[in-house]
């Protein structure tokens, strides 16, 4: 029996270590299949010897019996909220007050970390074992959610390492990452269930389940931000030091935890995180700045409900409430009919918003949206604002249902909806001026043929005068056609004709992208160009052959094949090439000859030997993906002079960094540039 107990303890320790590497450090140490094998081995031993099962075993995270309700928990130390700063001036005032209360110290070291948009919780450990988990509640009293927090893999059931204290209260935020939230909602909608409004609500709902087996299916994580009760041990005397100690004991802490000096250091951190915000895998609504030294925190003390030594610097709100004035229906390049809410203007996400996408009629029905409803609008970064929910309690008496049109609002053609698709489309094709205008805008856009000066208003005017019936007609425009239009003089017409002529020299990837084939974006167009090297080869490829191209699935392969099977599309392609559109022929590069296939590269700083676009094109030719941000999935960062936060992050993550000289040498070795 002693040998069995030793084996069980060894398995538990090994599994706990793998959990820590996977869920806390984001560095898996073994394949999933090997982890599953170890877990099943432990389960089998415990089933054979149930008397050896302990509460801290990895197999005991999920209970089998739902609880009847949530008990109240009285916090031994209050979980206070934070005062807020909404501007640079607010933050300077906070720093000034701190320094004045500390006898005029010139520079204060501040610990900086993201403010996760989740649920604040308290975890109590005794002799290293988790005995209770509780919500913050009102700060004095919360609810016992121990059965649910035990299911979260990033929360250790038993602390690891040295110097474990007698009692330790760990405080942190339980949240749901964006990817997990999206997958959860997708599953819910597929089952006909109601979707969650946002990740925070999803996390809160998951923690309030009476049955922990439900919580265990939710993709929750926990990140620590502080400690409460502590006794019977030694802890570092700073916030940053304490967080690092918690990490050694098995807890997840923010990889963006940083120590800075004074208000200026806080401003710099704010700018860096504002740039990163929308690339993070989780939602944050601001940053938290804390005086790092515990003795200084103690000297500063508390006021009312807030500590004097910490403040939350909020980002501009990403959600606001406003009223729907009307719903209009727009026609896109592929004929897709998209409902758009016209709103009472509201400031959200740093800009004034007066329109929001509603996606399709299914979305309107899911929201139960009426004209004149009050709605909550969400905007994140450059993402198009969207309606996330209707405030049903504020629905006015004169609210009206939204009726989807049966005919195209632009050309009057029938609207068709294919079974299984959520999107309805105008059947008019290029006879629909809206579709023609969108196709022209796409063709002339910067990432396609880059025709400078051929913008939305000019395209509208040319289509309305029937001068552009297809994208090929761009190359038939005459000076007189353009110069006579409103706000277009002789000089403007000259400049546009020069830009049109310049656009004739392009790349195969840009040309394929410019055609506006459904579901074919820049990456797919580039992969088609790399694999086939010639347009005729792309046109001739069957669906089975197209499926071998990276990023091309069955739906995309079908759209590509269908596009090139239609006579009128081939006529447009022929007209474009006869008008002089051309590209340098490139050798096809089969997948096995793409040495950087699926490798992720990031370019930062100033490149002196080639342009950023050229460097990106060369990497893509070799099969690499070029990203705008550094993450643990990044394989290499190319850093020129002036590289800043991206280089720093790469170094902190241990990502390979090349200077431009080494990068060019790499390209030479692969034969895509000459030495």
XYZ file of C-alpha atoms in Angstrom:
675
model
C 0.000 0.000 0.000
C 2.885 2.360 0.776
C 4.208 1.900 -2.771
C 0.752 2.704 -4.205
C 0.526 5.875 -2.095
C 3.970 6.986 -3.275
C 2.975 6.377 -6.914
C -0.273 8.322 -6.442
C 1.543 11.256 -4.861
C 4.121 11.283 -7.641
C 1.386 11.272 -10.300
C -0.462 14.090 -8.557
C 2.693 16.185 -8.334
C 3.523 15.533 -11.992
C -0.008 16.408 -13.163
C -0.042 19.545 -10.996
C 3.261 20.608 -12.549
C 1.892 20.081 -16.078
C -1.264 22.031 -15.154
C 0.937 24.867 -13.899
C 3.039 24.908 -17.082
C -0.085 24.829 -19.292
C -2.577 27.074 -17.501
C -0.306 29.468 -15.592
C 2.865 29.787 -17.643
C 1.249 29.161 -21.076
C 4.123 26.780 -21.843
C 2.768 23.221 -22.290
C 5.442 20.677 -21.370
C 3.841 17.533 -22.817
C 1.290 16.712 -25.541
C -2.388 16.551 -24.522
C -2.462 12.813 -25.172
C 0.356 12.221 -22.681
C -1.393 14.414 -20.075
C -4.611 12.409 -20.575
C -2.667 9.171 -20.102
C -1.240 10.347 -16.765
C -4.658 11.578 -15.605
C -6.342 8.266 -16.454
C -3.538 6.383 -14.687
C -4.184 8.407 -11.522
C -7.955 7.901 -11.843
C -7.502 4.144 -12.128
C -5.296 3.975 -9.015
C -7.740 6.092 -6.986
C -10.711 4.011 -8.100
C -8.888 0.869 -7.001
C -7.868 2.506 -3.698
C -10.634 5.036 -2.847
C -9.318 5.358 0.703
C -6.269 7.183 -0.745
C -8.294 9.904 -2.505
C -7.681 13.410 -1.123
C -9.458 16.708 -1.794
C -6.373 18.235 -3.411
C -6.075 15.497 -6.036
C -6.390 16.750 -9.661
C -9.182 14.191 -10.138
C -11.312 15.887 -7.474
C -11.716 19.307 -9.067
C -15.330 18.667 -10.086
C -17.901 17.511 -7.562
C -20.675 15.135 -8.585
C -23.513 16.628 -6.529
C -24.988 20.131 -7.041
C -25.240 22.366 -3.987
C -28.613 23.710 -2.820
C -27.544 27.363 -2.578
C -24.742 29.821 -1.893
C -23.643 30.462 1.690
C -22.499 33.885 2.830
C -18.798 34.454 3.530
C -17.597 37.259 5.791
C -14.255 38.585 4.531
C -11.645 38.789 7.300
C -10.128 41.769 5.475
C -12.479 43.957 3.419
C -12.118 43.707 -0.361
C -12.134 47.410 -1.167
C -12.868 48.889 -4.563
C -10.529 51.398 -6.252
C -10.877 55.075 -6.966
C -10.894 55.891 -10.692
C -8.821 58.146 -12.917
C -10.275 59.015 -16.318
C -7.637 61.434 -17.577
C -3.967 62.345 -17.371
C -4.896 65.143 -14.985
C -6.656 62.681 -12.641
C -3.580 60.475 -12.570
C -1.255 63.421 -11.897
C -3.503 64.467 -9.008
C -3.307 60.950 -7.564
C 0.502 60.934 -7.813
C 0.687 64.422 -6.250
C -1.490 63.347 -3.301
C 0.641 60.238 -2.751
C 3.883 62.236 -2.726
C 2.469 64.921 -0.423
C 1.338 62.324 2.121
C 4.769 60.695 1.965
C 6.559 63.917 2.918
C 7.191 65.051 -0.627
C 9.043 62.066 -2.068
C 10.064 63.002 -5.629
C 9.579 59.659 -7.399
C 7.287 56.830 -6.308
C 7.769 53.291 -7.677
C 4.381 52.105 -9.004
C 3.342 48.559 -9.843
C 1.276 48.573 -13.061
C -1.026 45.845 -14.343
C -4.102 45.487 -16.572
C -7.528 45.739 -14.963
C -9.209 42.545 -16.132
C -12.922 42.760 -16.830
C -14.056 39.793 -14.757
C -15.252 38.814 -11.278
C -13.174 39.597 -8.184
C -12.679 36.597 -5.905
C -10.927 35.600 -2.691
C -9.166 32.224 -2.305
C -8.231 31.040 1.183
C -5.431 28.503 1.698
C -4.475 26.788 4.938
C -1.195 24.885 5.082
C -1.091 25.164 1.321
C -4.497 23.617 0.621
C -7.447 25.497 -0.915
C -10.248 25.538 1.664
C -12.565 28.272 0.347
C -13.340 30.456 -2.619
C -15.633 33.464 -2.331
C -16.918 36.333 -4.438
C -16.124 39.918 -3.479
C -19.818 40.736 -2.952
C -20.166 44.136 -1.296
C -16.565 44.040 -0.082
C -17.480 42.862 3.401
C -19.603 39.817 2.594
C -19.477 37.552 -0.447
C -20.775 34.146 -1.499
C -19.090 30.786 -1.073
C -18.240 29.469 -4.561
C -15.600 26.932 -3.524
C -17.228 24.124 -5.535
C -16.912 26.227 -8.698
C -13.450 27.744 -8.282
C -12.053 24.239 -7.773
C -12.945 23.460 -11.408
C -10.724 26.230 -12.814
C -7.385 24.720 -13.922
C -5.344 27.891 -13.277
C -6.343 27.821 -9.579
C -4.076 25.428 -7.631
C -5.795 23.075 -5.211
C -2.509 22.835 -3.317
C 0.388 25.273 -3.381
C 3.733 24.128 -4.741
C 7.299 25.122 -3.918
C 9.024 26.332 -0.753
C 8.047 28.588 2.162
C 4.310 27.938 2.056
C 2.564 29.972 4.820
C 0.098 28.694 7.415
C -2.694 30.891 6.027
C -2.817 32.764 2.755
C -5.656 34.679 1.104
C -5.093 35.246 -2.614
C -7.202 37.803 -4.444
C -7.682 37.949 -8.154
C -10.018 38.160 -11.105
C -11.821 35.237 -12.708
C -12.481 35.962 -16.364
C -13.328 34.285 -19.644
C -10.897 34.739 -22.564
C -12.353 36.086 -25.818
C -11.793 32.877 -27.779
C -13.520 30.772 -25.130
C -16.403 33.261 -24.920
C -16.939 33.189 -28.682
C -16.858 29.378 -28.750
C -19.298 29.196 -25.812
C -21.770 31.506 -27.547
C -21.409 29.624 -30.826
C -22.342 26.371 -29.086
C -25.254 28.044 -27.307
C -26.701 29.495 -30.520
C -26.286 26.145 -32.309
C -28.472 24.600 -29.586
C -31.030 27.394 -29.829
C -30.007 28.751 -26.428
C -29.529 32.373 -25.416
C -26.035 33.775 -25.936
C -24.142 35.687 -23.256
C -23.856 39.444 -23.727
C -20.126 39.733 -22.975
C -17.270 37.727 -21.393
C -17.795 39.300 -17.960
C -21.441 38.229 -17.830
C -20.441 34.772 -19.035
C -17.859 34.475 -16.241
C -20.328 35.704 -13.614
C -23.012 33.274 -14.811
C -20.539 30.406 -14.776
C -19.537 31.097 -11.162
C -23.156 31.164 -10.020
C -23.914 27.625 -11.125
C -25.148 25.327 -8.370
C -23.785 22.372 -10.337
C -19.985 22.578 -10.622
C -20.089 20.184 -13.568
C -21.545 23.029 -15.636
C -18.860 25.453 -14.465
C -16.210 22.888 -15.403
C -17.314 23.121 -19.061
C -16.786 26.898 -19.140
C -13.383 28.280 -20.285
C -12.559 30.254 -17.127
C -9.177 31.512 -15.947
C -7.983 33.302 -12.822
C -5.257 35.959 -12.579
C -3.984 37.176 -9.190
C -3.716 40.854 -8.286
C -3.121 40.871 -4.520
C -3.065 39.171 -1.144
C -5.311 39.570 1.900
C -4.914 37.544 5.068
C -1.373 36.238 5.555
C 0.241 34.485 8.524
C 2.867 31.921 9.396
C 5.367 32.694 6.714
C 7.511 35.314 4.985
C 6.348 37.445 2.062
C 8.306 39.997 -0.018
C 7.768 43.618 1.054
C 6.598 44.815 -2.368
C 3.567 44.164 -4.555
C 5.639 43.030 -7.542
C 7.719 40.743 -5.338
C 4.590 39.226 -3.791
C 3.036 38.561 -7.198
C 6.202 36.830 -8.335
C 6.114 34.699 -5.174
C 2.479 33.756 -5.860
C 3.539 32.739 -9.348
C 6.178 30.420 -7.853
C 3.502 28.892 -5.628
C 1.389 28.045 -8.676
C -0.753 31.090 -9.479
C -1.202 32.886 -12.752
C -0.148 36.550 -12.673
C -0.299 39.140 -15.425
C 2.523 38.864 -17.943
C 2.176 42.661 -18.229
C 2.936 43.337 -14.553
C 5.538 46.100 -14.627
C 7.350 48.400 -12.193
C 7.722 52.056 -13.238
C 8.914 55.297 -11.680
C 6.489 58.145 -11.001
C 3.582 59.548 -12.978
C 5.563 59.683 -16.229
C 6.279 55.970 -15.981
C 2.547 55.346 -15.494
C 1.699 57.417 -18.583
C 4.170 55.437 -20.676
C 2.652 52.170 -19.461
C -0.839 53.483 -20.265
C 0.184 54.268 -23.854
C 1.781 50.858 -24.371
C -1.223 48.999 -23.019
C -3.696 51.166 -24.963
C -1.942 50.025 -28.154
C -2.037 46.381 -27.056
C -5.553 46.410 -25.633
C -7.458 45.080 -28.623
C -4.850 42.395 -29.369
C -5.070 40.877 -25.873
C -6.841 37.508 -25.598
C -9.082 38.874 -22.825
C -11.059 42.034 -22.078
C -9.561 44.814 -19.956
C -11.307 48.077 -19.088
C -8.325 49.957 -17.711
C -5.100 49.714 -15.745
C -4.306 49.617 -12.046
C -1.437 51.599 -10.529
C -0.325 50.709 -6.988
C 2.401 52.078 -4.771
C 4.736 49.102 -4.883
C 6.200 49.112 -1.340
C 3.912 47.710 1.357
C 5.353 50.002 4.046
C 4.432 53.041 1.946
C 0.962 51.569 1.384
C 0.568 51.226 5.134
C 1.701 54.817 5.671
C -0.838 56.075 3.114
C -3.751 54.078 4.538
C -7.358 54.246 3.348
C -10.101 56.772 2.797
C -13.759 55.811 2.783
C -14.051 52.767 0.494
C -10.725 53.212 -1.312
C -7.039 52.689 -0.535
C -5.013 55.894 -0.923
C -2.156 53.933 -2.509
C -3.902 52.601 -5.626
C -6.015 53.888 -8.490
C -7.682 52.440 -11.592
C -7.007 54.421 -14.777
C -9.995 53.613 -16.987
C -9.883 53.393 -20.768
C -12.594 55.225 -22.739
C -15.852 53.295 -22.375
C -16.392 50.614 -25.026
C -20.087 50.249 -24.260
C -22.698 52.987 -24.064
C -26.462 53.262 -24.316
C -28.333 55.180 -27.023
C -31.551 55.073 -29.046
C -32.224 53.589 -32.497
C -33.644 56.205 -34.868
C -34.119 53.856 -37.819
C -32.873 50.687 -39.494
C -31.611 50.871 -43.081
C -30.552 48.076 -45.416
C -27.267 48.322 -47.316
C -26.157 46.259 -50.302
C -22.596 44.962 -50.315
C -20.154 43.930 -53.025
C -21.458 40.328 -53.149
C -25.103 41.435 -52.894
C -25.309 40.766 -49.153
C -28.100 42.767 -47.550
C -26.867 44.177 -44.241
C -29.164 45.970 -41.807
C -27.595 49.041 -40.195
C -28.951 50.820 -37.123
C -28.989 54.616 -37.356
C -28.448 55.885 -33.828
C -28.668 58.963 -31.722
C -24.948 59.934 -31.689
C -23.086 58.625 -28.640
C -19.426 58.833 -27.565
C -18.044 55.297 -27.143
C -14.589 53.761 -27.513
C -13.032 57.180 -28.021
C -15.207 58.289 -30.976
C -18.748 59.497 -31.654
C -20.847 56.670 -33.086
C -24.071 57.169 -35.068
C -24.274 53.828 -36.937
C -23.939 50.205 -35.849
C -24.049 46.937 -37.765
C -26.856 44.463 -37.127
C -25.313 41.722 -39.344
C -28.523 40.065 -40.606
C -32.208 39.509 -39.888
C -31.457 36.551 -37.616
C -29.464 38.906 -35.398
C -32.345 41.421 -35.292
C -34.721 38.646 -34.245
C -32.265 37.366 -31.622
C -31.947 40.843 -30.155
C -35.713 41.455 -30.524
C -34.753 44.889 -31.809
C -37.381 47.531 -32.657
C -36.978 50.986 -34.132
C -36.933 53.531 -31.245
C -35.495 50.945 -28.835
C -32.774 51.913 -26.382
C -29.744 49.728 -27.027
C -26.226 49.096 -25.724
C -23.499 49.737 -28.311
C -20.063 48.101 -28.179
C -16.979 49.405 -29.955
C -13.456 48.008 -29.570
C -10.547 49.620 -31.389
C -11.190 49.864 -35.113
C -13.926 47.243 -35.030
C -17.250 48.384 -36.509
C -19.642 49.285 -33.646
C -22.363 46.729 -32.997
C -25.576 46.481 -31.002
C -25.014 43.959 -28.204
C -28.385 44.106 -26.465
C -31.725 45.863 -26.242
C -32.726 47.577 -22.990
C -36.233 46.108 -22.992
C -37.360 48.044 -19.900
C -36.917 51.329 -21.776
C -38.887 50.349 -24.927
C -41.179 53.272 -25.835
C -44.816 52.832 -26.770
C -44.216 53.929 -30.377
C -41.456 51.334 -31.030
C -41.926 49.492 -34.339
C -40.819 46.054 -35.506
C -38.109 45.862 -38.162
C -39.317 44.389 -41.462
C -36.767 42.865 -43.835
C -37.312 44.004 -47.453
C -38.384 41.481 -50.093
C -36.721 43.436 -52.898
C -33.336 45.103 -53.128
C -33.623 48.645 -51.729
C -31.288 49.884 -54.511
C -32.265 48.120 -57.743
C -35.549 46.421 -56.886
C -34.325 42.909 -57.747
C -35.560 39.932 -55.766
C -33.749 39.178 -52.522
C -32.664 35.549 -52.208
C -31.650 33.570 -49.148
C -29.934 30.214 -49.577
C -31.007 27.550 -47.108
C -28.473 27.209 -44.330
C -27.061 30.729 -44.808
C -27.918 33.639 -42.521
C -27.206 36.239 -45.209
C -29.813 37.344 -47.736
C -28.540 38.684 -51.089
C -29.729 40.872 -53.930
C -30.034 38.798 -57.126
C -29.265 41.772 -59.396
C -25.512 41.235 -59.725
C -23.700 44.029 -61.583
C -27.057 45.362 -62.793
C -27.397 46.538 -59.189
C -25.518 49.817 -58.944
C -24.803 49.250 -55.233
C -22.978 45.998 -55.936
C -21.134 47.614 -58.827
C -20.041 50.524 -56.631
C -18.819 48.203 -53.881
C -16.919 46.054 -56.393
C -15.246 49.180 -57.790
C -14.347 50.477 -54.317
C -12.804 47.132 -53.460
C -10.822 46.991 -56.701
C -9.442 50.516 -56.221
C -8.702 50.091 -52.490
C -5.187 50.404 -51.092
C -4.725 46.674 -50.443
C -6.022 45.772 -53.906
C -5.011 47.888 -56.949
C -4.297 51.016 -54.891
C -5.761 53.610 -57.295
C -5.177 56.835 -55.395
C -7.960 59.366 -55.963
C -10.644 56.898 -57.036
C -12.674 57.208 -53.880
C -16.234 56.536 -52.829
C -17.819 59.798 -54.022
C -16.105 59.726 -57.403
C -17.115 56.095 -57.969
C -20.705 56.985 -57.053
C -20.692 59.803 -59.612
C -19.139 57.672 -62.378
C -21.576 54.799 -61.812
C -24.564 57.170 -61.651
C -23.508 58.603 -65.034
C -23.216 55.028 -66.355
C -19.511 55.468 -67.138
C -18.461 52.420 -65.108
C -20.393 49.219 -65.786
C -17.580 46.947 -64.553
C -14.146 47.246 -62.975
C -12.532 46.943 -66.425
C -14.176 50.209 -67.474
C -11.814 52.059 -65.113
C -9.135 51.729 -67.786
C -11.430 53.212 -70.466
C -11.990 56.502 -68.622
C -11.030 59.648 -70.524
C -9.925 63.023 -69.234
C -13.240 64.576 -70.288
C -15.220 61.934 -68.377
C -13.512 62.899 -65.127
C -12.776 66.627 -65.425
C -16.419 67.502 -65.963
C -17.580 65.975 -62.691
C -18.324 67.994 -59.568
C -15.168 68.991 -57.630
C -12.957 67.455 -60.332
C -10.809 69.886 -62.289
C -8.262 69.273 -65.027
C -5.386 68.737 -62.572
C -7.378 66.243 -60.477
C -8.319 64.355 -63.649
C -4.649 64.229 -64.691
C -3.616 62.864 -61.289
C -6.297 60.187 -61.346
C -5.361 59.018 -64.858
C -1.722 58.748 -63.727
C -2.826 56.630 -60.727
C -4.961 54.416 -62.972
C -2.044 53.883 -65.344
C 0.270 53.121 -62.419
C -2.142 50.485 -61.100
C -1.658 48.397 -64.232
C 1.634 47.158 -62.817
C 0.749 44.980 -59.824
C 1.306 41.531 -58.313
C -0.654 38.356 -58.931
C -1.725 38.247 -55.274
C -3.104 41.817 -55.372
C -4.889 41.109 -58.647
C -6.606 37.976 -57.328
C -7.636 39.865 -54.178
C -8.939 42.820 -56.225
C -11.415 40.605 -58.111
C -13.553 40.394 -54.977
C -14.064 36.630 -54.954
C -16.225 35.699 -51.972
C -14.203 34.703 -48.874
C -10.873 35.373 -50.624
C -8.944 37.855 -48.533
C -5.355 39.045 -48.800
C -3.849 35.935 -47.192
C -5.779 33.498 -49.367
C -4.982 35.476 -52.528
C -1.315 35.468 -51.579
C -1.343 31.711 -50.947
C -2.981 31.088 -54.325
C -0.317 33.209 -56.019
C 2.500 31.474 -54.149
C 1.270 27.938 -54.806
C 0.284 28.384 -58.474
C 2.448 31.301 -59.605
C 0.195 31.917 -62.596
C -3.422 33.092 -63.006
C -4.219 30.476 -65.663
C -3.239 27.755 -63.187
C -5.579 29.213 -60.558
C -8.425 29.418 -63.117
C -7.852 25.803 -64.176
C -7.585 24.343 -60.639
C -10.445 22.138 -59.505
C -11.873 22.205 -56.002
C -9.823 19.235 -54.847
C -6.601 20.911 -56.001
C -7.595 24.202 -54.374
C -8.102 22.472 -51.032
C -4.350 21.859 -50.892
C -3.736 25.617 -50.637
C -3.269 26.954 -47.062
C -6.392 28.693 -45.653
C -8.594 27.258 -48.421
C -11.436 25.097 -47.141
C -14.372 23.562 -48.955
C -16.464 26.753 -48.939
C -13.641 28.966 -50.213
C -12.606 26.407 -52.843
C -16.208 26.327 -54.077
C -16.380 30.145 -54.305
C -13.089 30.328 -56.244
C -14.115 27.596 -58.656
C -17.593 29.095 -59.134
C -16.138 32.563 -59.803
C -13.842 31.372 -62.569
C -16.508 29.159 -64.124
C -18.746 32.157 -64.846
C -18.276 33.538 -68.350
C -18.870 37.181 -67.428
C -16.142 37.027 -64.748
C -13.631 35.605 -67.222
C -14.617 38.345 -69.690
C -13.805 40.995 -67.063
C -10.429 39.356 -66.312
C -9.625 39.278 -70.039
C -10.669 42.913 -70.434
C -8.371 43.907 -67.569
C -5.331 42.142 -69.002
C -6.068 43.529 -72.497
C -6.221 47.009 -70.928
C -2.642 46.463 -69.788
C -2.981 45.141 -66.232
C 0.032 42.896 -65.673
C 2.297 41.468 -63.017
C 5.744 39.974 -62.844
C 5.594 36.250 -63.379
C 6.697 34.306 -60.334
C 7.618 30.685 -60.042
C 5.073 28.555 -58.306
C 6.174 27.580 -54.836
C 4.581 24.301 -53.731
C 3.938 23.957 -50.015
C 6.968 21.748 -49.508
C 9.127 24.583 -50.923
C 7.784 27.220 -48.522
C 10.336 26.988 -45.695
C 8.520 29.476 -43.442
C 5.059 28.007 -43.911
C 2.795 29.072 -41.005
C 5.691 30.691 -39.128
C 4.620 33.996 -37.527
C 6.897 37.007 -38.104
C 6.571 40.566 -36.783
C 8.294 43.598 -38.373
C 9.099 46.551 -36.125
C 11.259 49.648 -36.257
C 12.663 51.251 -39.427
C 14.010 48.997 -42.175
C 16.770 50.673 -44.181
C 17.631 48.104 -46.865
C 14.078 47.525 -48.087
C 10.591 48.867 -47.453
C 8.324 47.321 -44.849
C 5.929 46.226 -47.627
C 8.775 44.507 -49.535
C 9.906 42.696 -46.409
C 6.352 41.569 -45.727
C 5.932 40.354 -49.320
C 9.163 38.322 -49.179
C 8.130 36.653 -45.931
C 4.700 35.848 -47.304
C 6.269 34.414 -50.448
C 8.109 31.969 -48.178
C 4.836 30.999 -46.497
C 5.164 33.077 -43.322
C 2.328 34.925 -41.656
C 3.172 38.554 -40.866
C 1.476 39.834 -37.726
C 1.216 43.312 -36.271
C 1.661 42.225 -32.652
C 3.986 40.012 -30.634
C 2.596 37.056 -28.689
C 3.704 33.670 -27.444
C 2.807 32.348 -30.919
C 5.345 34.640 -32.618
C 8.308 32.770 -34.109
C 10.540 35.719 -34.994
C 10.693 39.524 -34.703
C 12.640 41.550 -37.264
C 13.736 44.719 -35.463
C 15.150 47.783 -37.178
C 16.312 51.051 -35.589
C 13.644 52.650 -33.386
C 12.002 49.355 -32.397
C 10.100 49.881 -29.152
C 7.492 47.938 -27.211
C 7.295 45.054 -29.695
C 11.009 44.407 -29.341
C 10.767 44.613 -25.541
C 7.889 42.151 -25.492
C 9.720 39.754 -27.819
C 12.720 39.786 -25.512
C 10.529 39.192 -22.443
C 8.922 36.185 -24.157
C 12.208 34.787 -25.423
C 11.173 35.203 -29.079
C 13.958 35.069 -31.702
C 14.976 38.618 -32.754
C 16.822 39.408 -36.004
C 18.298 42.746 -37.011
C 17.846 43.808 -40.637
C 21.253 42.493 -41.731
C 20.498 39.030 -40.376
C 16.996 39.176 -41.864
C 18.324 39.969 -45.351
C 20.843 37.147 -44.986
C 17.923 34.836 -44.203
C 16.091 35.945 -47.358
C 19.261 35.469 -49.411
C 19.637 31.929 -48.067
C 16.122 31.136 -49.292
C 16.781 32.696 -52.692
C 14.062 35.364 -52.630
C 16.572 38.247 -52.733
C 20.006 38.417 -54.317
C 23.137 38.839 -52.237
